[in-house]
């Protein structure tokens, strides 16, 4: 099955063009490129003594939340031939699983939402979904990078980054995804006194220190640095 998934993935990659902002599971791109790009941007603003506002967006159980109908729609919109859409649909038809726990395991039940865990094809299918769901909002929020389901939104003003965060939230959540309110974080580079906080639907986004920026030392006693910041290390 893994071999067949790789064959399908290779054929999809030949016809689907993913946006430049996506660094996850793309050929000739890696986390190193994302780290470098973000560090260069931060250093530019530090050298110029200007503020740079960044929001690190966390998606809750991203792979598990992808609606199947959205997957088929995004594949077709990306230019995937109908025969390959049907190939992937066949892979997902009658998907069943069990849940194991301390007292045993459940009976088999149907899985009707989400991508297959552990599938060689799932990362690229997710990239297709994210590319299509974010197509419109990327035009309004050009300073954005993605690494699979990790999203970084940057802007020169707190108000603008807050507006862009809301645009991303709306674009993703109206199509079945979910932005985590507890794990999404805000950071201001070269912060001036009283620059304020960022809110998401009225709820204050957790603010992290500049000390957690890529390449900067951080306090080893602090165990609360989230993956949104550390995945750029």
PDB file of N, CA and C in Angstrom, residues 128-226:
ATOM      1  N   UNK A 128      -2.303  20.166  -0.224  1.00  0.00           N
ATOM      2  CA  UNK A 128      -3.285  20.586  -1.230  1.00  0.00           C
ATOM      3  C   UNK A 128      -4.460  21.290  -0.556  1.00  0.00           C
ATOM      4  N   UNK A 129      -4.958  20.698   0.523  1.00  0.00           N
ATOM      5  CA  UNK A 129      -6.093  21.285   1.244  1.00  0.00           C
ATOM      6  C   UNK A 129      -5.732  22.661   1.785  1.00  0.00           C
ATOM      7  N   UNK A 130      -4.584  22.777   2.458  1.00  0.00           N
ATOM      8  CA  UNK A 130      -4.174  24.058   3.030  1.00  0.00           C
ATOM      9  C   UNK A 130      -3.966  25.105   1.942  1.00  0.00           C
ATOM     10  N   UNK A 131      -3.437  24.685   0.818  1.00  0.00           N
ATOM     11  CA  UNK A 131      -3.188  25.616  -0.281  1.00  0.00           C
ATOM     12  C   UNK A 131      -4.495  26.216  -0.795  1.00  0.00           C
ATOM     13  N   UNK A 132      -5.500  25.387  -0.930  1.00  0.00           N
ATOM     14  CA  UNK A 132      -6.778  25.865  -1.456  1.00  0.00           C
ATOM     15  C   UNK A 132      -7.577  26.646  -0.414  1.00  0.00           C
ATOM     16  N   UNK A 133      -7.568  26.185   0.830  1.00  0.00           N
ATOM     17  CA  UNK A 133      -8.332  26.875   1.872  1.00  0.00           C
ATOM     18  C   UNK A 133      -7.771  28.259   2.163  1.00  0.00           C
ATOM     19  N   UNK A 134      -6.474  28.435   1.932  1.00  0.00           N
ATOM     20  CA  UNK A 134      -5.833  29.716   2.267  1.00  0.00           C
ATOM     21  C   UNK A 134      -5.584  30.596   1.045  1.00  0.00           C
ATOM     22  N   UNK A 135      -6.085  30.185  -0.112  1.00  0.00           N
ATOM     23  CA  UNK A 135      -5.764  30.894  -1.355  1.00  0.00           C
ATOM     24  C   UNK A 135      -6.136  32.375  -1.285  1.00  0.00           C
ATOM     25  N   UNK A 136      -7.343  32.679  -0.860  1.00  0.00           N
ATOM     26  CA  UNK A 136      -7.789  34.070  -0.821  1.00  0.00           C
ATOM     27  C   UNK A 136      -7.094  34.859   0.278  1.00  0.00           C
ATOM     28  N   UNK A 137      -6.977  34.277   1.457  1.00  0.00           N
ATOM     29  CA  UNK A 137      -6.418  35.016   2.593  1.00  0.00           C
ATOM     30  C   UNK A 137      -4.932  35.290   2.410  1.00  0.00           C
ATOM     31  N   UNK A 138      -4.225  34.446   1.663  1.00  0.00           N
ATOM     32  CA  UNK A 138      -2.792  34.683   1.432  1.00  0.00           C
ATOM     33  C   UNK A 138      -2.563  35.979   0.670  1.00  0.00           C
ATOM     34  N   UNK A 139      -3.491  36.346  -0.189  1.00  0.00           N
ATOM     35  CA  UNK A 139      -3.350  37.587  -0.952  1.00  0.00           C
ATOM     36  C   UNK A 139      -3.462  38.809  -0.046  1.00  0.00           C
ATOM     37  N   UNK A 140      -4.221  38.696   1.039  1.00  0.00           N
ATOM     38  CA  UNK A 140      -4.386  39.794   1.986  1.00  0.00           C
ATOM     39  C   UNK A 140      -3.358  39.735   3.105  1.00  0.00           C
ATOM     40  N   UNK A 141      -2.653  38.623   3.213  1.00  0.00           N
ATOM     41  CA  UNK A 141      -1.672  38.423   4.280  1.00  0.00           C
ATOM     42  C   UNK A 141      -0.394  37.849   3.671  1.00  0.00           C
ATOM     43  N   UNK A 142       0.339  38.668   2.895  1.00  0.00           N
ATOM     44  CA  UNK A 142       1.486  38.145   2.138  1.00  0.00           C
ATOM     45  C   UNK A 142       2.657  37.698   3.005  1.00  0.00           C
ATOM     46  N   UNK A 143       2.810  38.277   4.202  1.00  0.00           N
ATOM     47  CA  UNK A 143       3.924  37.893   5.069  1.00  0.00           C
ATOM     48  C   UNK A 143       3.527  36.675   5.895  1.00  0.00           C
ATOM     49  N   UNK A 144       3.436  35.562   5.243  1.00  0.00           N
ATOM     50  CA  UNK A 144       2.990  34.333   5.891  1.00  0.00           C
ATOM     51  C   UNK A 144       3.851  33.169   5.431  1.00  0.00           C
ATOM     52  N   UNK A 145       4.169  32.276   6.374  1.00  0.00           N
ATOM     53  CA  UNK A 145       4.869  31.044   6.043  1.00  0.00           C
ATOM     54  C   UNK A 145       4.110  29.880   6.653  1.00  0.00           C
ATOM     55  N   UNK A 146       4.125  28.746   5.947  1.00  0.00           N
ATOM     56  CA  UNK A 146       3.485  27.541   6.457  1.00  0.00           C
ATOM     57  C   UNK A 146       4.476  26.388   6.407  1.00  0.00           C
ATOM     58  N   UNK A 147       4.436  25.565   7.444  1.00  0.00           N
ATOM     59  CA  UNK A 147       5.148  24.292   7.407  1.00  0.00           C
ATOM     60  C   UNK A 147       4.123  23.230   7.771  1.00  0.00           C
ATOM     61  N   UNK A 148       3.502  22.664   6.725  1.00  0.00           N
ATOM     62  CA  UNK A 148       2.361  21.757   6.903  1.00  0.00           C
ATOM     63  C   UNK A 148       1.258  22.521   7.626  1.00  0.00           C
ATOM     64  N   UNK A 149       0.939  22.140   8.883  1.00  0.00           N
ATOM     65  CA  UNK A 149      -0.146  22.808   9.606  1.00  0.00           C
ATOM     66  C   UNK A 149       0.348  23.899  10.541  1.00  0.00           C
ATOM     67  N   UNK A 150       1.626  24.214  10.533  1.00  0.00           N
ATOM     68  CA  UNK A 150       2.171  25.325  11.313  1.00  0.00           C
ATOM     69  C   UNK A 150       2.164  26.576  10.449  1.00  0.00           C
ATOM     70  N   UNK A 151       1.586  27.651  10.975  1.00  0.00           N
ATOM     71  CA  UNK A 151       1.448  28.892  10.214  1.00  0.00           C
ATOM     72  C   UNK A 151       2.051  30.042  11.004  1.00  0.00           C
ATOM     73  N   UNK A 152       2.840  30.875  10.343  1.00  0.00           N
ATOM     74  CA  UNK A 152       3.384  32.086  10.955  1.00  0.00           C
ATOM     75  C   UNK A 152       2.904  33.285  10.151  1.00  0.00           C
ATOM     76  N   UNK A 153       2.244  34.212  10.828  1.00  0.00           N
ATOM     77  CA  UNK A 153       1.741  35.435  10.201  1.00  0.00           C
ATOM     78  C   UNK A 153       2.540  36.606  10.749  1.00  0.00           C
ATOM     79  N   UNK A 154       3.107  37.431   9.874  1.00  0.00           N
ATOM     80  CA  UNK A 154       3.917  38.573  10.305  1.00  0.00           C
ATOM     81  C   UNK A 154       3.359  39.870   9.733  1.00  0.00           C
ATOM     82  N   UNK A 155       3.571  40.961  10.481  1.00  0.00           N
ATOM     83  CA  UNK A 155       3.149  42.276  10.018  1.00  0.00           C
ATOM     84  C   UNK A 155       3.928  43.342  10.776  1.00  0.00           C
ATOM     85  N   UNK A 156       3.933  44.559  10.228  1.00  0.00           N
ATOM     86  CA  UNK A 156       4.621  45.665  10.883  1.00  0.00           C
ATOM     87  C   UNK A 156       3.799  46.274  12.010  1.00  0.00           C
ATOM     88  N   UNK A 157       2.518  45.963  12.084  1.00  0.00           N
ATOM     89  CA  UNK A 157       1.684  46.534  13.142  1.00  0.00           C
ATOM     90  C   UNK A 157       0.888  45.447  13.852  1.00  0.00           C
ATOM     91  N   UNK A 158       0.634  45.674  15.134  1.00  0.00           N
ATOM     92  CA  UNK A 158      -0.151  44.730  15.919  1.00  0.00           C
ATOM     93  C   UNK A 158      -1.574  44.636  15.376  1.00  0.00           C
ATOM     94  N   UNK A 159      -2.146  45.784  15.011  1.00  0.00           N
ATOM     95  CA  UNK A 159      -3.511  45.794  14.500  1.00  0.00           C
ATOM     96  C   UNK A 159      -3.636  44.978  13.217  1.00  0.00           C
ATOM     97  N   UNK A 160      -2.631  45.106  12.349  1.00  0.00           N
ATOM     98  CA  UNK A 160      -2.678  44.383  11.077  1.00  0.00           C
ATOM     99  C   UNK A 160      -2.512  42.888  11.273  1.00  0.00           C
ATOM    100  N   UNK A 161      -1.606  42.487  12.168  1.00  0.00           N
ATOM    101  CA  UNK A 161      -1.413  41.053  12.381  1.00  0.00           C
ATOM    102  C   UNK A 161      -2.661  40.455  13.033  1.00  0.00           C
ATOM    103  N   UNK A 162      -3.348  41.237  13.868  1.00  0.00           N
ATOM    104  CA  UNK A 162      -4.589  40.770  14.478  1.00  0.00           C
ATOM    105  C   UNK A 162      -5.672  40.592  13.416  1.00  0.00           C
ATOM    106  N   UNK A 163      -5.771  41.555  12.504  1.00  0.00           N
ATOM    107  CA  UNK A 163      -6.743  41.445  11.410  1.00  0.00           C
ATOM    108  C   UNK A 163      -6.444  40.238  10.528  1.00  0.00           C
ATOM    109  N   UNK A 164      -5.164  40.027  10.225  1.00  0.00           N
ATOM    110  CA  UNK A 164      -4.787  38.892   9.382  1.00  0.00           C
ATOM    111  C   UNK A 164      -5.047  37.564  10.080  1.00  0.00           C
ATOM    112  N   UNK A 165      -4.831  37.529  11.393  1.00  0.00           N
ATOM    113  CA  UNK A 165      -5.130  36.315  12.157  1.00  0.00           C
ATOM    114  C   UNK A 165      -6.612  35.978  12.053  1.00  0.00           C
ATOM    115  N   UNK A 166      -7.464  36.973  12.179  1.00  0.00           N
ATOM    116  CA  UNK A 166      -8.905  36.742  12.073  1.00  0.00           C
ATOM    117  C   UNK A 166      -9.273  36.272  10.664  1.00  0.00           C
ATOM    118  N   UNK A 167      -8.615  36.831   9.645  1.00  0.00           N
ATOM    119  CA  UNK A 167      -8.883  36.376   8.276  1.00  0.00           C
ATOM    120  C   UNK A 167      -8.533  34.899   8.119  1.00  0.00           C
ATOM    121  N   UNK A 168      -7.374  34.503   8.650  1.00  0.00           N
ATOM    122  CA  UNK A 168      -6.965  33.107   8.578  1.00  0.00           C
ATOM    123  C   UNK A 168      -7.939  32.222   9.348  1.00  0.00           C
ATOM    124  N   UNK A 169      -8.325  32.659  10.547  1.00  0.00           N
ATOM    125  CA  UNK A 169      -9.261  31.865  11.345  1.00  0.00           C
ATOM    126  C   UNK A 169     -10.561  31.625  10.571  1.00  0.00           C
ATOM    127  N   UNK A 170     -11.105  32.679  10.001  1.00  0.00           N
ATOM    128  CA  UNK A 170     -12.366  32.561   9.272  1.00  0.00           C
ATOM    129  C   UNK A 170     -12.212  31.646   8.062  1.00  0.00           C
ATOM    130  N   UNK A 171     -11.133  31.832   7.307  1.00  0.00           N
ATOM    131  CA  UNK A 171     -10.919  31.035   6.096  1.00  0.00           C
ATOM    132  C   UNK A 171     -10.799  29.553   6.414  1.00  0.00           C
ATOM    133  N   UNK A 172     -10.154  29.219   7.530  1.00  0.00           N
ATOM    134  CA  UNK A 172      -9.931  27.818   7.882  1.00  0.00           C
ATOM    135  C   UNK A 172     -11.134  27.203   8.593  1.00  0.00           C
ATOM    136  N   UNK A 173     -11.718  27.946   9.530  1.00  0.00           N
ATOM    137  CA  UNK A 173     -12.778  27.356  10.347  1.00  0.00           C
ATOM    138  C   UNK A 173     -14.095  27.214   9.594  1.00  0.00           C
ATOM    139  N   UNK A 174     -14.321  28.035   8.604  1.00  0.00           N
ATOM    140  CA  UNK A 174     -15.567  27.879   7.840  1.00  0.00           C
ATOM    141  C   UNK A 174     -15.533  26.629   6.971  1.00  0.00           C
ATOM    142  N   UNK A 175     -14.339  26.028   6.830  1.00  0.00           N
ATOM    143  CA  UNK A 175     -14.198  24.830   5.985  1.00  0.00           C
ATOM    144  C   UNK A 175     -13.830  23.600   6.813  1.00  0.00           C
ATOM    145  N   UNK A 176     -14.031  23.676   8.143  1.00  0.00           N
ATOM    146  CA  UNK A 176     -13.882  22.480   8.962  1.00  0.00           C
ATOM    147  C   UNK A 176     -12.647  22.397   9.824  1.00  0.00           C
ATOM    148  N   UNK A 177     -11.659  23.293   9.638  1.00  0.00           N
ATOM    149  CA  UNK A 177     -10.469  23.279  10.469  1.00  0.00           C
ATOM    150  C   UNK A 177     -10.738  24.053  11.759  1.00  0.00           C
ATOM    151  N   UNK A 178      -9.791  24.003  12.714  1.00  0.00           N
ATOM    152  CA  UNK A 178      -9.987  24.659  14.003  1.00  0.00           C
ATOM    153  C   UNK A 178      -8.671  25.254  14.500  1.00  0.00           C
ATOM    154  N   UNK A 179      -8.665  26.572  14.731  1.00  0.00           N
ATOM    155  CA  UNK A 179      -7.495  27.248  15.292  1.00  0.00           C
ATOM    156  C   UNK A 179      -7.522  27.093  16.804  1.00  0.00           C
ATOM    157  N   UNK A 180      -6.426  26.603  17.380  1.00  0.00           N
ATOM    158  CA  UNK A 180      -6.345  26.423  18.826  1.00  0.00           C
ATOM    159  C   UNK A 180      -6.181  27.762  19.522  1.00  0.00           C
ATOM    160  N   UNK A 181      -7.111  28.083  20.413  1.00  0.00           N
ATOM    161  CA  UNK A 181      -7.008  29.326  21.175  1.00  0.00           C
ATOM    162  C   UNK A 181      -5.928  29.244  22.239  1.00  0.00           C
ATOM    163  N   UNK A 182      -5.658  28.071  22.762  1.00  0.00           N
ATOM    164  CA  UNK A 182      -4.698  27.930  23.859  1.00  0.00           C
ATOM    165  C   UNK A 182      -3.254  27.801  23.384  1.00  0.00           C
ATOM    166  N   UNK A 183      -3.035  27.333  22.147  1.00  0.00           N
ATOM    167  CA  UNK A 183      -1.669  27.101  21.674  1.00  0.00           C
ATOM    168  C   UNK A 183      -1.175  28.119  20.651  1.00  0.00           C
ATOM    169  N   UNK A 184      -2.078  28.891  20.094  1.00  0.00           N
ATOM    170  CA  UNK A 184      -1.656  29.966  19.190  1.00  0.00           C
ATOM    171  C   UNK A 184      -0.975  31.053  20.005  1.00  0.00           C
ATOM    172  N   UNK A 185       0.150  31.591  19.512  1.00  0.00           N
ATOM    173  CA  UNK A 185       0.958  32.533  20.291  1.00  0.00           C
ATOM    174  C   UNK A 185       1.344  33.766  19.477  1.00  0.00           C
ATOM    175  N   UNK A 186       1.591  34.838  20.233  1.00  0.00           N
ATOM    176  CA  UNK A 186       1.947  36.130  19.633  1.00  0.00           C
ATOM    177  C   UNK A 186       3.306  36.571  20.154  1.00  0.00           C
ATOM    178  N   UNK A 187       4.137  37.110  19.269  1.00  0.00           N
ATOM    179  CA  UNK A 187       5.452  37.611  19.645  1.00  0.00           C
ATOM    180  C   UNK A 187       5.723  38.920  18.921  1.00  0.00           C
ATOM    181  N   UNK A 188       6.297  39.880  19.640  1.00  0.00           N
ATOM    182  CA  UNK A 188       6.682  41.158  19.040  1.00  0.00           C
ATOM    183  C   UNK A 188       8.195  41.292  19.098  1.00  0.00           C
ATOM    184  N   UNK A 189       8.824  41.433  17.954  1.00  0.00           N
ATOM    185  CA  UNK A 189      10.272  41.623  17.858  1.00  0.00           C
ATOM    186  C   UNK A 189      10.577  43.108  17.989  1.00  0.00           C
ATOM    187  N   UNK A 190      11.586  43.415  18.823  1.00  0.00           N
ATOM    188  CA  UNK A 190      12.003  44.813  19.018  1.00  0.00           C
ATOM    189  C   UNK A 190      10.860  45.643  19.614  1.00  0.00           C
ATOM    190  N   UNK A 191      10.187  45.052  20.593  1.00  0.00           N
ATOM    191  CA  UNK A 191       8.972  45.655  21.137  1.00  0.00           C
ATOM    192  C   UNK A 191       9.240  46.960  21.870  1.00  0.00           C
ATOM    193  N   UNK A 192       8.404  47.933  21.587  1.00  0.00           N
ATOM    194  CA  UNK A 192       8.412  49.179  22.344  1.00  0.00           C
ATOM    195  C   UNK A 192       7.456  49.025  23.520  1.00  0.00           C
ATOM    196  N   UNK A 193       7.625  49.874  24.509  1.00  0.00           N
ATOM    197  CA  UNK A 193       6.803  49.771  25.712  1.00  0.00           C
ATOM    198  C   UNK A 193       5.328  49.983  25.369  1.00  0.00           C
ATOM    199  N   UNK A 194       4.505  49.086  25.898  1.00  0.00           N
ATOM    200  CA  UNK A 194       3.065  49.227  25.735  1.00  0.00           C
ATOM    201  C   UNK A 194       2.547  48.989  24.338  1.00  0.00           C
ATOM    202  N   UNK A 195       3.146  48.042  23.614  1.00  0.00           N
ATOM    203  CA  UNK A 195       2.680  47.780  22.245  1.00  0.00           C
ATOM    204  C   UNK A 195       1.383  46.984  22.222  1.00  0.00           C
ATOM    205  N   UNK A 196       0.979  46.443  23.368  1.00  0.00           N
ATOM    206  CA  UNK A 196      -0.318  45.782  23.458  1.00  0.00           C
ATOM    207  C   UNK A 196      -0.285  44.297  23.168  1.00  0.00           C
ATOM    208  N   UNK A 197      -1.471  43.724  23.079  1.00  0.00           N
ATOM    209  CA  UNK A 197      -1.616  42.295  22.841  1.00  0.00           C
ATOM    210  C   UNK A 197      -2.487  42.072  21.607  1.00  0.00           C
ATOM    211  N   UNK A 198      -2.567  40.810  21.203  1.00  0.00           N
ATOM    212  CA  UNK A 198      -3.395  40.416  20.062  1.00  0.00           C
ATOM    213  C   UNK A 198      -4.559  39.579  20.580  1.00  0.00           C
ATOM    214  N   UNK A 199      -5.730  39.794  20.017  1.00  0.00           N
ATOM    215  CA  UNK A 199      -6.913  39.037  20.418  1.00  0.00           C
ATOM    216  C   UNK A 199      -7.467  38.248  19.233  1.00  0.00           C
ATOM    217  N   UNK A 200      -8.043  37.120  19.570  1.00  0.00           N
ATOM    218  CA  UNK A 200      -8.705  36.274  18.577  1.00  0.00           C
ATOM    219  C   UNK A 200     -10.129  36.050  19.044  1.00  0.00           C
ATOM    220  N   UNK A 201     -11.078  36.631  18.349  1.00  0.00           N
ATOM    221  CA  UNK A 201     -12.491  36.580  18.729  1.00  0.00           C
ATOM    222  C   UNK A 201     -12.690  37.003  20.185  1.00  0.00           C
ATOM    223  N   UNK A 202     -12.023  38.077  20.568  1.00  0.00           N
ATOM    224  CA  UNK A 202     -12.176  38.628  21.907  1.00  0.00           C
ATOM    225  C   UNK A 202     -11.307  37.993  22.964  1.00  0.00           C
ATOM    226  N   UNK A 203     -10.636  36.899  22.642  1.00  0.00           N
ATOM    227  CA  UNK A 203      -9.792  36.195  23.607  1.00  0.00           C
ATOM    228  C   UNK A 203      -8.331  36.553  23.363  1.00  0.00           C
ATOM    229  N   UNK A 204      -7.636  36.936  24.438  1.00  0.00           N
ATOM    230  CA  UNK A 204      -6.243  37.360  24.308  1.00  0.00           C
ATOM    231  C   UNK A 204      -5.351  36.184  23.924  1.00  0.00           C
ATOM    232  N   UNK A 205      -4.532  36.386  22.903  1.00  0.00           N
ATOM    233  CA  UNK A 205      -3.589  35.359  22.460  1.00  0.00           C
ATOM    234  C   UNK A 205      -2.359  35.400  23.364  1.00  0.00           C
ATOM    235  N   UNK A 206      -1.891  34.236  23.767  1.00  0.00           N
ATOM    236  CA  UNK A 206      -0.725  34.158  24.642  1.00  0.00           C
ATOM    237  C   UNK A 206       0.466  34.867  24.008  1.00  0.00           C
ATOM    238  N   UNK A 207       1.113  35.719  24.810  1.00  0.00           N
ATOM    239  CA  UNK A 207       2.259  36.483  24.318  1.00  0.00           C
ATOM    240  C   UNK A 207       3.544  35.852  24.826  1.00  0.00           C
ATOM    241  N   UNK A 208       4.501  35.621  23.919  1.00  0.00           N
ATOM    242  CA  UNK A 208       5.776  35.026  24.302  1.00  0.00           C
ATOM    243  C   UNK A 208       6.890  36.040  24.126  1.00  0.00           C
ATOM    244  N   UNK A 209       7.997  35.812  24.832  1.00  0.00           N
ATOM    245  CA  UNK A 209       9.105  36.755  24.851  1.00  0.00           C
ATOM    246  C   UNK A 209       9.938  36.679  23.585  1.00  0.00           C
ATOM    247  N   UNK A 210      10.605  37.779  23.261  1.00  0.00           N
ATOM    248  CA  UNK A 210      11.585  37.792  22.173  1.00  0.00           C
ATOM    249  C   UNK A 210      12.673  36.760  22.394  1.00  0.00           C
ATOM    250  N   UNK A 211      12.887  36.389  23.657  1.00  0.00           N
ATOM    251  CA  UNK A 211      13.948  35.435  23.970  1.00  0.00           C
ATOM    252  C   UNK A 211      13.723  34.092  23.300  1.00  0.00           C
ATOM    253  N   UNK A 212      12.500  33.827  22.865  1.00  0.00           N
ATOM    254  CA  UNK A 212      12.213  32.543  22.233  1.00  0.00           C
ATOM    255  C   UNK A 212      12.276  32.609  20.719  1.00  0.00           C
ATOM    256  N   UNK A 213      12.716  33.745  20.194  1.00  0.00           N
ATOM    257  CA  UNK A 213      12.854  33.872  18.747  1.00  0.00           C
ATOM    258  C   UNK A 213      13.948  32.941  18.240  1.00  0.00           C
ATOM    259  N   UNK A 214      13.904  32.543  16.984  1.00  0.00           N
ATOM    260  CA  UNK A 214      14.897  31.631  16.433  1.00  0.00           C
ATOM    261  C   UNK A 214      16.321  32.123  16.651  1.00  0.00           C
ATOM    262  N   UNK A 215      17.164  31.231  17.138  1.00  0.00           N
ATOM    263  CA  UNK A 215      18.563  31.569  17.308  1.00  0.00           C
ATOM    264  C   UNK A 215      18.878  32.314  18.577  1.00  0.00           C
ATOM    265  N   UNK A 216      17.841  32.678  19.352  1.00  0.00           N
ATOM    266  CA  UNK A 216      18.071  33.413  20.589  1.00  0.00           C
ATOM    267  C   UNK A 216      18.073  32.446  21.759  1.00  0.00           C
ATOM    268  N   UNK A 217      18.875  32.712  22.788  1.00  0.00           N
ATOM    269  CA  UNK A 217      18.887  31.838  23.954  1.00  0.00           C
ATOM    270  C   UNK A 217      17.573  31.940  24.705  1.00  0.00           C
ATOM    271  N   UNK A 218      17.197  30.871  25.383  1.00  0.00           N
ATOM    272  CA  UNK A 218      16.006  30.936  26.206  1.00  0.00           C
ATOM    273  C   UNK A 218      16.277  30.269  27.535  1.00  0.00           C
ATOM    274  N   UNK A 219      15.414  30.536  28.474  1.00  0.00           N
ATOM    275  CA  UNK A 219      15.578  30.021  29.824  1.00  0.00           C
ATOM    276  C   UNK A 219      15.269  28.533  29.849  1.00  0.00           C
ATOM    277  N   UNK A 220      16.262  27.671  30.148  1.00  0.00           N
ATOM    278  CA  UNK A 220      16.016  26.231  30.136  1.00  0.00           C
ATOM    279  C   UNK A 220      15.044  25.794  31.221  1.00  0.00           C
ATOM    280  N   UNK A 221      14.784  26.682  32.207  1.00  0.00           N
ATOM    281  CA  UNK A 221      13.851  26.332  33.267  1.00  0.00           C
ATOM    282  C   UNK A 221      12.402  26.500  32.823  1.00  0.00           C
ATOM    283  N   UNK A 222      12.207  27.212  31.726  1.00  0.00           N
ATOM    284  CA  UNK A 222      10.855  27.447  31.233  1.00  0.00           C
ATOM    285  C   UNK A 222      10.450  26.295  30.333  1.00  0.00           C
ATOM    286  N   UNK A 223       9.482  25.514  30.795  1.00  0.00           N
ATOM    287  CA  UNK A 223       9.062  24.327  30.044  1.00  0.00           C
ATOM    288  C   UNK A 223       7.813  24.583  29.210  1.00  0.00           C
ATOM    289  N   UNK A 224       7.449  25.861  29.044  1.00  0.00           N
ATOM    290  CA  UNK A 224       6.182  26.164  28.389  1.00  0.00           C
ATOM    291  C   UNK A 224       6.357  26.725  26.985  1.00  0.00           C
ATOM    292  N   UNK A 225       7.576  26.686  26.463  1.00  0.00           N
ATOM    293  CA  UNK A 225       7.779  27.168  25.100  1.00  0.00           C
ATOM    294  C   UNK A 225       7.045  26.241  24.140  1.00  0.00           C
ATOM    295  N   UNK A 226       6.168  26.784  23.349  1.00  0.00           N
ATOM    296  CA  UNK A 226       5.335  25.925  22.503  1.00  0.00           C
ATOM    297  C   UNK A 226       6.058  25.539  21.228  1.00  0.00           C
TER     298      UNK A 226
END
